[in-house]
Amino acid sequence: MARRGRGRVVGIILMVALLAWGGMGAWQRFKPLPEGVGVAFPERPAEQVRFVADSTWYDVAGKRHLDQAIFDEVLAMIAQARRLVVADMFLFNDFAGSAEGEDFRPLSRQLTEALLEQKRRHPGLQAVLITDPLNTLYGGLELDHLQRLRGAGVAVVESDLTRLRASNPLWSGLWHLGPRWFGNDSDGGWLPNALGPGRVTLRSYLSLLNFNANHRKTLVVDHGDGWAGLVTSANPHDASSRHGNVALRFQGAAALDLLASERPVAAWSGVALPGPEPAPVQEPVREGTRLQLLTEGAIRDALVAAIAASGAGDRLDVAVFYLAHRGVIEALEQARARGAMVRVLLDPNRDAFGIEKSGIPNRPVAHELHSAGIEVRWCMTRGEQCHSKLLLRRPAGAGEAEMILGSANFTRRNLDDLNLETSVRLVGPADTPALQEAAAFFEERWNSTPERNTSAPFAAFDDTTLWQRMRYRLMEATGLSTF
């Protein structure tokens, strides 16, 4: 009888533990979104808008060439700031992956030195750096460049990701019940750091399995009497410095919207961002070239709406590192069925900082798109990544063109309010210079030549299997993935 009683007690304890695990996982997946997540800001008159890109290509002898402009623009914007710099950058380190060789650019050092120099030149400058805790392995490492910035008076904010919904609720339910509360220790590491030098704690890896991120890449600075902003897909990360990326630089009211979008993220960690609030909108702007700031789920809504607005003869061009979101994929297939000309340029998902990848999700998705009559090509990559996140919609006749670009890959994690993301939407006449420059960037990548080898036909990586297609669907649906 005593043994039976103990078994009953153990069964009750296990049931309570499982209920707690499931309940916490459900709460973390569906809890209310924090303030400032998933916002579509008003359309603003576009001021001083410029498209900027980094491209990698190969000549007829196979030699790699780099055309880089994004971080030149970032450094120039910081160099002219006098009052405020707010940068939100996902990867900001020099150690993730192998970054040795003449082709790699020391972006993390260059950004650090730019911030330090501007603080030295203008002691009254307020500088805030917001970044993702992945850089310190969730508190398991101390990074010299972050310590130098703090020592110079730059406010360094490691984003509080516990405010976000769970991307991987199966694990996060358990993590929030136990490991989360043990914190972390940069002096107690005993496990090898999978991303670079040093040793980290087990708690670092337990935090990593949540698969949440502040994935934004933004910059706001004062510019004379006004403000300037930049939204990009590029990271100040040495091992990412050969990647292809896109950015949009702009001034005016939209830059203050960008600053406003960063206030809640900084406030989660107890940092109040200075600077003016955005101007109130009296009447919606309906004419001319307009710019709209989007975050998280609002990016998804804008992407789907742009695709849904495409009809017969319209052109839809997509260049993206990861394409996996079922709503976006289905919208592209429907646009093609309506007669839109759809072209999709994808990374083959074979390289990640020296690690060979499986081709998921892009190869199974490309197979599906190709079967639906959509043209697909692969970026030519040899170690680097086709890291852009870009959609272009151009009408067949009269009408406005539209572009959406930024940090967000077209995946569930990036578009469904799970990561922090920032993109911008530019709408206006098709001859708007920034829209034309973006179209030229896409055409140059799409129309590869032996002299300038930029992409490969769909058949080059048409090797997906049924098992890969099933794995992609499972990973996208459950969050048990890194994309």
GROMACS .gro file of C-alpha atoms in nm:
model
  483
    1MET     CA    1   0.000   0.000   0.000
    2ALA     CA    2   0.284   0.237   0.090
    3ARG     CA    3   0.451   0.164  -0.245
    4ARG     CA    4   0.124   0.231  -0.427
    5GLY     CA    5   0.086   0.559  -0.238
    6ARG     CA    6   0.435   0.670  -0.331
    7GLY     CA    7   0.366   0.586  -0.696
    8ARG     CA    8   0.050   0.794  -0.684
    9VAL     CA    9   0.243   1.089  -0.536
   10VAL     CA   10   0.513   1.060  -0.803
   11GLY     CA   11   0.243   1.045  -1.073
   12ILE     CA   12   0.077   1.359  -0.935
   13ILE     CA   13   0.410   1.541  -0.922
   14LEU     CA   14   0.488   1.446  -1.281
   15MET     CA   15   0.141   1.552  -1.396
   16VAL     CA   16   0.174   1.888  -1.219
   17ALA     CA   17   0.521   1.937  -1.372
   18LEU     CA   18   0.393   1.857  -1.721
   19LEU     CA   19   0.096   2.088  -1.678
   20ALA     CA   20   0.325   2.365  -1.556
   21TRP     CA   21   0.558   2.308  -1.852
   22GLY     CA   22   0.272   2.308  -2.102
   23GLY     CA   23   0.101   2.602  -1.938
   24MET     CA   24   0.416   2.812  -1.930
   25GLY     CA   25   0.494   2.722  -2.291
   26ALA     CA   26   0.145   2.825  -2.399
   27TRP     CA   27   0.165   3.149  -2.200
   28GLN     CA   28   0.503   3.240  -2.346
   29ARG     CA   29   0.379   3.169  -2.698
   30PHE     CA   30   0.054   3.365  -2.673
   31LYS     CA   31   0.115   3.626  -2.401
   32PRO     CA   32   0.027   3.988  -2.488
   33LEU     CA   33   0.284   4.165  -2.701
   34PRO     CA   34   0.484   4.434  -2.523
   35GLU     CA   35   0.433   4.796  -2.617
   36GLY     CA   36   0.598   4.897  -2.940
   37VAL     CA   37   0.605   4.555  -3.110
   38GLY     CA   38   0.440   4.506  -3.450
   39VAL     CA   39   0.384   4.874  -3.536
   40ALA     CA   40   0.307   5.026  -3.875
   41PHE     CA   41   0.402   5.391  -3.845
   42PRO     CA   42   0.230   5.654  -4.063
   43GLU     CA   43   0.338   5.713  -4.421
   44ARG     CA   44   0.565   6.016  -4.424
   45PRO     CA   45   0.690   6.233  -4.711
   46ALA     CA   46   1.015   6.072  -4.827
   47GLU     CA   47   1.311   6.304  -4.773
   48GLN     CA   48   1.664   6.247  -4.904
   49VAL     CA   49   1.600   5.877  -4.958
   50ARG     CA   50   1.889   5.672  -5.095
   51PHE     CA   51   1.921   5.300  -5.167
   52VAL     CA   52   2.255   5.152  -5.059
   53ALA     CA   53   2.385   4.800  -5.122
   54ASP     CA   54   2.673   4.561  -5.067
   55SER     CA   55   2.734   4.315  -5.351
   56THR     CA   56   2.972   4.023  -5.399
   57TRP     CA   57   3.041   3.886  -5.746
   58TYR     CA   58   3.291   3.669  -5.934
   59ASP     CA   59   3.479   3.735  -6.255
   60VAL     CA   60   3.551   3.487  -6.537
   61ALA     CA   61   3.859   3.359  -6.349
   62GLY     CA   62   3.656   3.294  -6.036
   63LYS     CA   63   3.803   3.584  -5.841
   64ARG     CA   64   3.574   3.737  -5.577
   65HIS     CA   65   3.492   4.109  -5.600
   66LEU     CA   66   3.328   4.318  -5.327
   67ASP     CA   67   3.127   4.635  -5.385
   68GLN     CA   68   3.051   4.767  -5.036
   69ALA     CA   69   2.876   5.087  -4.936
   70ILE     CA   70   2.646   5.026  -4.639
   71PHE     CA   71   2.888   5.064  -4.352
   72ASP     CA   72   3.068   5.346  -4.530
   73GLU     CA   73   2.733   5.524  -4.504
   74VAL     CA   74   2.687   5.419  -4.140
   75LEU     CA   75   3.031   5.553  -4.043
   76ALA     CA   76   2.972   5.878  -4.232
   77MET     CA   77   2.641   5.932  -4.055
   78ILE     CA   78   2.803   5.882  -3.715
   79ALA     CA   79   3.094   6.111  -3.804
   80GLN     CA   80   2.864   6.409  -3.859
   81ALA     CA   81   2.648   6.356  -3.547
   82ARG     CA   82   2.673   6.612  -3.269
   83ARG     CA   83   2.383   6.542  -3.035
   84LEU     CA   84   2.261   6.182  -3.056
   85VAL     CA   85   2.350   5.844  -3.204
   86VAL     CA   86   2.122   5.543  -3.152
   87ALA     CA   87   2.233   5.220  -3.317
   88ASP     CA   88   2.049   4.889  -3.287
   89MET     CA   89   2.263   4.610  -3.432
   90PHE     CA   90   2.198   4.235  -3.404
   91LEU     CA   91   2.545   4.083  -3.458
   92PHE     CA   92   2.819   4.313  -3.328
   93ASN     CA   93   3.135   4.110  -3.272
   94ASP     CA   94   3.453   3.992  -3.440
   95PHE     CA   95   3.451   3.625  -3.349
   96ALA     CA   96   3.148   3.442  -3.491
   97GLY     CA   97   3.274   3.216  -3.764
   98SER     CA   98   3.609   3.233  -3.939
   99ALA     CA   99   3.690   3.591  -4.039
  100GLU     CA  100   4.052   3.570  -4.143
  101GLY     CA  101   4.180   3.685  -4.482
  102GLU     CA  102   4.202   4.001  -4.684
  103ASP     CA  103   3.840   3.991  -4.801
  104PHE     CA  104   3.699   4.033  -4.452
  105ARG     CA  105   3.638   4.382  -4.318
  106PRO     CA  106   3.675   4.453  -3.942
  107LEU     CA  107   3.327   4.604  -3.915
  108SER     CA  108   3.291   4.558  -3.539
  109ARG     CA  109   3.616   4.745  -3.474
  110GLN     CA  110   3.531   5.018  -3.724
  111LEU     CA  111   3.191   5.084  -3.568
  112THR     CA  112   3.339   5.078  -3.218
  113GLU     CA  113   3.612   5.325  -3.313
  114ALA     CA  114   3.363   5.552  -3.488
  115LEU     CA  115   3.147   5.575  -3.174
  116LEU     CA  116   3.448   5.629  -2.949
  117GLU     CA  117   3.597   5.895  -3.176
  118GLN     CA  118   3.272   6.087  -3.198
  119LYS     CA  119   3.237   6.079  -2.819
  120ARG     CA  120   3.593   6.216  -2.788
  121ARG     CA  121   3.528   6.492  -3.041
  122HIS     CA  122   3.191   6.587  -2.894
  123PRO     CA  123   3.174   6.501  -2.521
  124GLY     CA  124   2.813   6.614  -2.504
  125LEU     CA  125   2.705   6.361  -2.766
  126GLN     CA  126   2.464   6.101  -2.630
  127ALA     CA  127   2.530   5.760  -2.780
  128VAL     CA  128   2.326   5.444  -2.728
  129LEU     CA  129   2.407   5.101  -2.867
  130ILE     CA  130   2.132   4.839  -2.854
  131THR     CA  131   2.233   4.484  -2.939
  132ASP     CA  132   2.134   4.121  -2.900
  133PRO     CA  133   2.262   3.915  -2.604
  134LEU     CA  134   2.382   3.648  -2.846
  135ASN     CA  135   2.699   3.857  -2.880
  136THR     CA  136   2.791   3.781  -2.518
  137LEU     CA  137   2.639   3.432  -2.530
  138TYR     CA  138   2.360   3.558  -2.304
  139GLY     CA  139   2.593   3.688  -2.036
  140GLY     CA  140   2.850   3.409  -2.063
  141LEU     CA  141   3.123   3.633  -2.211
  142GLU     CA  142   3.266   3.980  -2.157
  143LEU     CA  143   3.352   4.153  -2.485
  144ASP     CA  144   3.633   4.407  -2.490
  145HIS     CA  145   3.472   4.640  -2.742
  146LEU     CA  146   3.149   4.662  -2.540
  147GLN     CA  147   3.348   4.735  -2.224
  148ARG     CA  148   3.539   5.010  -2.407
  149LEU     CA  149   3.213   5.167  -2.522
  150ARG     CA  150   3.070   5.159  -2.171
  151GLY     CA  151   3.390   5.310  -2.033
  152ALA     CA  152   3.360   5.600  -2.279
  153GLY     CA  153   3.003   5.677  -2.173
  154VAL     CA  154   2.817   5.497  -2.449
  155ALA     CA  155   2.502   5.334  -2.311
  156VAL     CA  156   2.518   4.966  -2.413
  157VAL     CA  157   2.181   4.788  -2.401
  158GLU     CA  158   2.161   4.410  -2.428
  159SER     CA  159   1.798   4.355  -2.524
  160ASP     CA  160   1.569   4.187  -2.273
  161LEU     CA  161   1.434   3.907  -2.491
  162THR     CA  162   1.212   3.768  -2.213
  163ARG     CA  163   0.959   4.036  -2.314
  164LEU     CA  164   0.906   3.860  -2.647
  165ARG     CA  165   0.678   3.568  -2.721
  166ALA     CA  166   0.836   3.224  -2.739
  167SER     CA  167   0.968   3.124  -3.079
  168ASN     CA  168   1.036   2.772  -2.952
  169PRO     CA  169   0.763   2.718  -2.688
  170LEU     CA  170   0.846   2.351  -2.640
  171TRP     CA  171   1.176   2.454  -2.482
  172SER     CA  172   1.088   2.801  -2.356
  173GLY     CA  173   0.812   2.668  -2.132
  174LEU     CA  174   1.070   2.466  -1.941
  175TRP     CA  175   1.337   2.738  -1.954
  176HIS     CA  176   1.112   3.001  -1.798
  177LEU     CA  177   1.026   2.761  -1.513
  178GLY     CA  178   1.385   2.694  -1.416
  179PRO     CA  179   1.710   2.782  -1.600
  180ARG     CA  180   1.609   3.144  -1.664
  181TRP     CA  181   1.626   3.226  -1.293
  182PHE     CA  182   1.986   3.112  -1.250
  183GLY     CA  183   2.118   3.407  -1.453
  184ASN     CA  184   2.463   3.370  -1.608
  185ASP     CA  185   2.829   3.427  -1.527
  186SER     CA  186   3.104   3.547  -1.760
  187ASP     CA  187   3.371   3.398  -1.530
  188GLY     CA  188   3.223   3.051  -1.488
  189GLY     CA  189   3.255   2.913  -1.841
  190TRP     CA  190   3.365   2.554  -1.888
  191LEU     CA  191   3.214   2.468  -2.227
  192PRO     CA  192   3.368   2.567  -2.563
  193ASN     CA  193   3.213   2.868  -2.730
  194ALA     CA  194   3.061   2.733  -3.053
  195LEU     CA  195   3.068   3.083  -3.206
  196GLY     CA  196   3.427   3.180  -3.127
  197PRO     CA  197   3.698   3.200  -2.862
  198GLY     CA  198   3.660   3.155  -2.487
  199ARG     CA  199   3.447   2.928  -2.275
  200VAL     CA  200   3.088   2.973  -2.171
  201THR     CA  201   2.849   2.820  -1.924
  202LEU     CA  202   2.579   2.561  -1.985
  203ARG     CA  203   2.332   2.840  -1.908
  204SER     CA  204   2.445   3.019  -2.226
  205TYR     CA  205   2.340   2.725  -2.440
  206LEU     CA  206   2.015   2.680  -2.249
  207SER     CA  207   1.934   3.045  -2.327
  208LEU     CA  208   2.033   3.002  -2.692
  209LEU     CA  209   1.773   2.729  -2.741
  210ASN     CA  210   1.492   2.983  -2.706
  211PHE     CA  211   1.581   3.105  -3.058
  212ASN     CA  212   1.463   3.460  -2.987
  213ALA     CA  213   1.656   3.761  -3.111
  214ASN     CA  214   1.666   4.134  -3.145
  215HIS     CA  215   1.736   4.103  -3.516
  216ARG     CA  216   1.711   4.474  -3.598
  217LYS     CA  217   1.980   4.671  -3.784
  218THR     CA  218   1.908   5.044  -3.754
  219LEU     CA  219   2.078   5.378  -3.701
  220VAL     CA  220   1.941   5.720  -3.605
  221VAL     CA  221   2.155   6.033  -3.582
  222ASP     CA  222   2.103   6.406  -3.566
  223HIS     CA  223   2.176   6.568  -3.900
  224GLY     CA  224   2.222   6.944  -3.879
  225ASP     CA  225   1.895   7.076  -3.739
  226GLY     CA  226   1.711   6.758  -3.839
  227TRP     CA  227   1.742   6.381  -3.820
  228ALA     CA  228   1.860   6.097  -4.040
  229GLY     CA  229   1.796   5.724  -4.025
  230LEU     CA  230   1.915   5.405  -4.186
  231VAL     CA  231   1.754   5.061  -4.195
  232THR     CA  232   1.953   4.769  -4.330
  233SER     CA  233   1.993   4.394  -4.351
  234ALA     CA  234   2.367   4.421  -4.274
  235ASN     CA  235   2.542   4.350  -3.943
  236PRO     CA  236   2.864   4.509  -3.807
  237HIS     CA  237   3.003   4.157  -3.782
  238ASP     CA  238   3.341   4.072  -3.927
  239ALA     CA  239   3.248   3.726  -4.052
  240SER     CA  240   2.942   3.873  -4.228
  241SER     CA  241   3.137   4.146  -4.407
  242ARG     CA  242   3.137   3.967  -4.747
  243HIS     CA  243   2.759   3.915  -4.749
  244GLY     CA  244   2.528   4.081  -4.997
  245ASN     CA  245   2.298   4.329  -4.822
  246VAL     CA  246   2.065   4.625  -4.879
  247ALA     CA  247   1.986   4.945  -4.690
  248LEU     CA  248   1.779   5.260  -4.715
  249ARG     CA  249   1.902   5.595  -4.582
  250PHE     CA  250   1.653   5.876  -4.525
  251GLN     CA  251   1.588   6.201  -4.339
  252GLY     CA  252   1.294   6.384  -4.191
  253ALA     CA  253   0.990   6.266  -3.998
  254ALA     CA  254   1.049   5.897  -4.074
  255ALA     CA  255   1.383   5.916  -3.890
  256LEU     CA  256   1.198   6.024  -3.575
  257ASP     CA  257   0.960   5.732  -3.624
  258LEU     CA  258   1.267   5.508  -3.629
  259LEU     CA  259   1.390   5.664  -3.306
  260ALA     CA  260   1.045   5.615  -3.151
  261SER     CA  261   1.048   5.247  -3.251
  262GLU     CA  262   1.366   5.193  -3.047
  263ARG     CA  263   1.239   5.361  -2.729
  264PRO     CA  264   1.042   5.062  -2.594
  265VAL     CA  265   1.332   4.820  -2.660
  266ALA     CA  266   1.575   5.041  -2.470
  267ALA     CA  267   1.320   5.099  -2.193
  268TRP     CA  268   1.288   4.723  -2.130
  269SER     CA  269   1.647   4.740  -2.005
  270GLY     CA  270   1.598   5.063  -1.812
  271VAL     CA  271   1.746   5.305  -2.068
  272ALA     CA  272   1.548   5.613  -2.172
  273LEU     CA  273   1.629   5.735  -2.522
  274PRO     CA  274   1.653   6.114  -2.559
  275GLY     CA  275   1.540   6.310  -2.860
  276PRO     CA  276   1.210   6.449  -2.986
  277GLU     CA  277   0.893   6.251  -3.037
  278PRO     CA  278   0.758   6.198  -3.390
  279ALA     CA  279   0.538   6.469  -3.532
  280PRO     CA  280   0.167   6.391  -3.512
  281VAL     CA  281  -0.010   6.309  -3.836
  282GLN     CA  282  -0.278   6.562  -3.925
  283GLU     CA  283  -0.381   6.417  -4.260
  284PRO     CA  284  -0.258   6.095  -4.425
  285VAL     CA  285  -0.003   6.154  -4.701
  286ARG     CA  286  -0.147   6.012  -5.023
  287GLU     CA  287   0.066   6.167  -5.299
  288GLY     CA  288   0.432   6.182  -5.392
  289THR     CA  289   0.700   5.948  -5.265
  290ARG     CA  290   0.625   5.821  -4.916
  291LEU     CA  291   0.822   5.628  -4.658
  292GLN     CA  292   0.675   5.409  -4.384
  293LEU     CA  293   0.854   5.246  -4.093
  294LEU     CA  294   0.741   4.892  -4.006
  295THR     CA  295   0.828   4.657  -3.723
  296GLU     CA  296   0.767   4.283  -3.667
  297GLY     CA  297   0.419   4.166  -3.771
  298ALA     CA  298   0.349   4.492  -3.952
  299ILE     CA  299   0.625   4.392  -4.196
  300ARG     CA  300   0.438   4.070  -4.275
  301ASP     CA  301   0.114   4.257  -4.333
  302ALA     CA  302   0.284   4.502  -4.569
  303LEU     CA  303   0.457   4.223  -4.764
  304VAL     CA  304   0.135   4.027  -4.811
  305ALA     CA  305  -0.057   4.343  -4.907
  306ALA     CA  306   0.206   4.439  -5.166
  307ILE     CA  307   0.199   4.092  -5.318
  308ALA     CA  308  -0.182   4.084  -5.312
  309ALA     CA  309  -0.187   4.417  -5.500
  310SER     CA  310   0.001   4.261  -5.792
  311GLY     CA  311  -0.203   4.164  -6.095
  312ALA     CA  312  -0.154   4.063  -6.457
  313GLY     CA  313   0.162   4.213  -6.605
  314ASP     CA  314   0.288   4.358  -6.279
  315ARG     CA  315   0.639   4.260  -6.173
  316LEU     CA  316   0.726   4.121  -5.831
  317ASP     CA  317   1.094   4.075  -5.747
  318VAL     CA  318   1.212   3.914  -5.423
  319ALA     CA  319   1.571   3.878  -5.302
  320VAL     CA  320   1.591   3.724  -4.956
  321PHE     CA  321   1.819   3.513  -4.740
  322TYR     CA  322   1.540   3.296  -4.594
  323LEU     CA  323   1.197   3.241  -4.749
  324ALA     CA  324   0.977   3.012  -4.539
  325HIS     CA  325   0.662   3.198  -4.425
  326ARG     CA  326   0.358   3.012  -4.555
  327GLY     CA  327   0.146   3.326  -4.591
  328VAL     CA  328   0.409   3.498  -4.805
  329ILE     CA  329   0.472   3.187  -5.016
  330GLU     CA  330   0.103   3.134  -5.083
  331ALA     CA  331   0.059   3.503  -5.169
  332LEU     CA  332   0.343   3.479  -5.425
  333GLU     CA  333   0.186   3.171  -5.582
  334GLN     CA  334  -0.152   3.344  -5.602
  335ALA     CA  335   0.005   3.652  -5.762
  336ARG     CA  336   0.165   3.430  -6.025
  337ALA     CA  337  -0.172   3.265  -6.089
  338ARG     CA  338  -0.321   3.613  -6.149
  339GLY     CA  339  -0.062   3.677  -6.417
  340ALA     CA  340   0.200   3.872  -6.224
  341MET     CA  341   0.560   3.817  -6.331
  342VAL     CA  342   0.729   3.687  -6.017
  343ARG     CA  343   1.103   3.639  -5.980
  344VAL     CA  344   1.264   3.508  -5.660
  345LEU     CA  345   1.637   3.526  -5.593
  346LEU     CA  346   1.745   3.309  -5.299
  347ASP     CA  347   2.052   3.214  -5.104
  348PRO     CA  348   2.116   2.839  -5.152
  349ASN     CA  349   2.148   2.797  -4.773
  350ARG     CA  350   2.470   2.601  -4.799
  351ASP     CA  351   2.714   2.817  -4.596
  352ALA     CA  352   2.705   2.960  -4.243
  353PHE     CA  353   3.045   3.090  -4.127
  354GLY     CA  354   3.237   2.780  -4.230
  355ILE     CA  355   2.960   2.533  -4.145
  356GLU     CA  356   2.788   2.344  -4.426
  357LYS     CA  357   2.408   2.379  -4.414
  358SER     CA  358   2.132   2.152  -4.537
  359GLY     CA  359   1.963   2.384  -4.788
  360ILE     CA  360   1.657   2.428  -4.562
  361PRO     CA  361   1.433   2.623  -4.595
  362ASN     CA  362   1.512   2.776  -4.933
  363ARG     CA  363   1.559   2.465  -5.146
  364PRO     CA  364   1.225   2.300  -5.054
  365VAL     CA  365   1.052   2.637  -5.094
  366ALA     CA  366   1.221   2.700  -5.429
  367HIS     CA  367   1.099   2.361  -5.551
  368GLU     CA  368   0.743   2.457  -5.457
  369LEU     CA  369   0.769   2.800  -5.621
  370HIS     CA  370   0.920   2.658  -5.938
  371SER     CA  371   0.636   2.404  -5.957
  372ALA     CA  372   0.391   2.697  -5.936
  373GLY     CA  373   0.549   2.864  -6.239
  374ILE     CA  374   0.758   3.119  -6.050
  375GLU     CA  375   1.107   3.197  -6.181
  376VAL     CA  376   1.377   3.113  -5.926
  377ARG     CA  377   1.750   3.175  -5.932
  378TRP     CA  378   2.023   3.123  -5.672
  379CYS     CA  379   2.277   3.380  -5.560
  380MET     CA  380   2.631   3.279  -5.646
  381THR     CA  381   2.797   3.227  -5.307
  382ARG     CA  382   3.130   3.079  -5.205
  383GLY     CA  383   3.130   3.105  -4.828
  384GLU     CA  384   2.939   3.434  -4.806
  385GLN     CA  385   2.561   3.470  -4.795
  386CYS     CA  386   2.299   3.642  -5.009
  387HIS     CA  387   2.172   3.823  -4.700
  388SER     CA  388   1.932   4.079  -4.851
  389LYS     CA  389   1.568   4.106  -4.748
  390LEU     CA  390   1.403   4.289  -5.035
  391LEU     CA  391   1.068   4.296  -5.216
  392LEU     CA  392   0.998   4.516  -5.519
  393ARG     CA  393   0.657   4.563  -5.680
  394ARG     CA  394   0.638   4.748  -6.012
  395PRO     CA  395   0.312   4.800  -6.201
  396ALA     CA  396   0.266   4.704  -6.564
  397GLY     CA  397   0.127   5.047  -6.654
  398ALA     CA  398   0.057   5.369  -6.469
  399GLY     CA  399   0.068   5.341  -6.096
  400GLU     CA  400   0.301   5.348  -5.803
  401ALA     CA  401   0.593   5.117  -5.738
  402GLU     CA  402   0.668   4.982  -5.393
  403MET     CA  403   0.973   4.852  -5.208
  404ILE     CA  404   1.008   4.684  -4.868
  405LEU     CA  405   1.351   4.615  -4.722
  406GLY     CA  406   1.516   4.579  -4.383
  407SER     CA  407   1.619   4.322  -4.125
  408ALA     CA  408   1.333   4.075  -4.156
  409ASN     CA  409   1.373   3.747  -4.341
  410PHE     CA  410   1.047   3.612  -4.480
  411THR     CA  411   0.997   3.349  -4.208
  412ARG     CA  412   0.759   3.283  -3.923
  413ARG     CA  413   1.018   3.386  -3.664
  414ASN     CA  414   1.093   3.715  -3.838
  415LEU     CA  415   0.741   3.815  -3.938
  416ASP     CA  416   0.508   3.682  -3.667
  417ASP     CA  417   0.608   3.905  -3.372
  418LEU     CA  418   0.867   3.660  -3.234
  419ASN     CA  419   1.192   3.844  -3.316
  420LEU     CA  420   1.244   4.218  -3.304
  421GLU     CA  421   1.266   4.340  -3.665
  422THR     CA  422   1.265   4.670  -3.854
  423SER     CA  423   1.195   4.729  -4.223
  424VAL     CA  424   1.090   5.027  -4.431
  425ARG     CA  425   0.835   5.061  -4.710
  426LEU     CA  426   0.894   5.310  -4.989
  427VAL     CA  427   0.603   5.392  -5.222
  428GLY     CA  428   0.602   5.633  -5.514
  429PRO     CA  429   0.642   5.684  -5.888
  430ALA     CA  430   0.840   5.411  -6.060
  431ASP     CA  431   1.107   5.663  -6.162
  432THR     CA  432   1.188   5.752  -5.801
  433PRO     CA  433   1.570   5.724  -5.786
  434ALA     CA  434   1.581   5.491  -5.485
  435LEU     CA  435   1.328   5.257  -5.648
  436GLN     CA  436   1.523   5.260  -5.973
  437GLU     CA  437   1.849   5.190  -5.787
  438ALA     CA  438   1.690   4.895  -5.607
  439ALA     CA  439   1.557   4.760  -5.938
  440ALA     CA  440   1.905   4.792  -6.091
  441PHE     CA  441   2.054   4.605  -5.794
  442PHE     CA  442   1.810   4.319  -5.847
  443GLU     CA  443   1.864   4.307  -6.224
  444GLU     CA  444   2.240   4.296  -6.179
  445ARG     CA  445   2.211   4.000  -5.941
  446TRP     CA  446   1.953   3.822  -6.156
  447ASN     CA  447   2.120   3.867  -6.497
  448SER     CA  448   2.448   3.688  -6.438
  449THR     CA  449   2.724   3.686  -6.703
  450PRO     CA  450   3.058   3.502  -6.717
  451GLU     CA  451   3.234   3.835  -6.668
  452ARG     CA  452   3.017   3.923  -6.368
  453ASN     CA  453   2.891   3.599  -6.218
  454THR     CA  454   2.620   3.681  -5.966
  455SER     CA  455   2.359   3.403  -5.977
  456ALA     CA  456   2.286   3.050  -6.098
  457PRO     CA  457   1.975   2.891  -6.253
  458PHE     CA  458   1.722   2.698  -6.046
  459ALA     CA  459   1.857   2.364  -6.167
  460ALA     CA  460   2.191   2.429  -5.995
  461PHE     CA  461   2.038   2.346  -5.655
  462ASP     CA  462   1.727   2.154  -5.754
  463ASP     CA  463   1.814   1.868  -5.522
  464THR     CA  464   1.545   1.880  -5.257
  465THR     CA  465   1.400   1.555  -5.125
  466LEU     CA  466   1.064   1.467  -4.975
  467TRP     CA  467   1.236   1.438  -4.637
  468GLN     CA  468   1.374   1.793  -4.670
  469ARG     CA  469   1.031   1.926  -4.763
  470MET     CA  470   0.876   1.754  -4.460
  471ARG     CA  471   1.152   1.883  -4.230
  472TYR     CA  472   1.105   2.238  -4.354
  473ARG     CA  473   0.730   2.229  -4.289
  474LEU     CA  474   0.781   2.086  -3.940
  475MET     CA  475   1.055   2.332  -3.850
  476GLU     CA  476   0.863   2.633  -3.974
  477ALA     CA  477   0.545   2.529  -3.793
  478THR     CA  478   0.700   2.443  -3.457
  479GLY     CA  479   0.987   2.690  -3.423
  480LEU     CA  480   1.238   2.406  -3.380
  481SER     CA  481   1.479   2.575  -3.618
  482THR     CA  482   1.731   2.856  -3.646
  483PHE     CA  483   1.557   3.031  -3.938
   0.00000   0.00000   0.00000
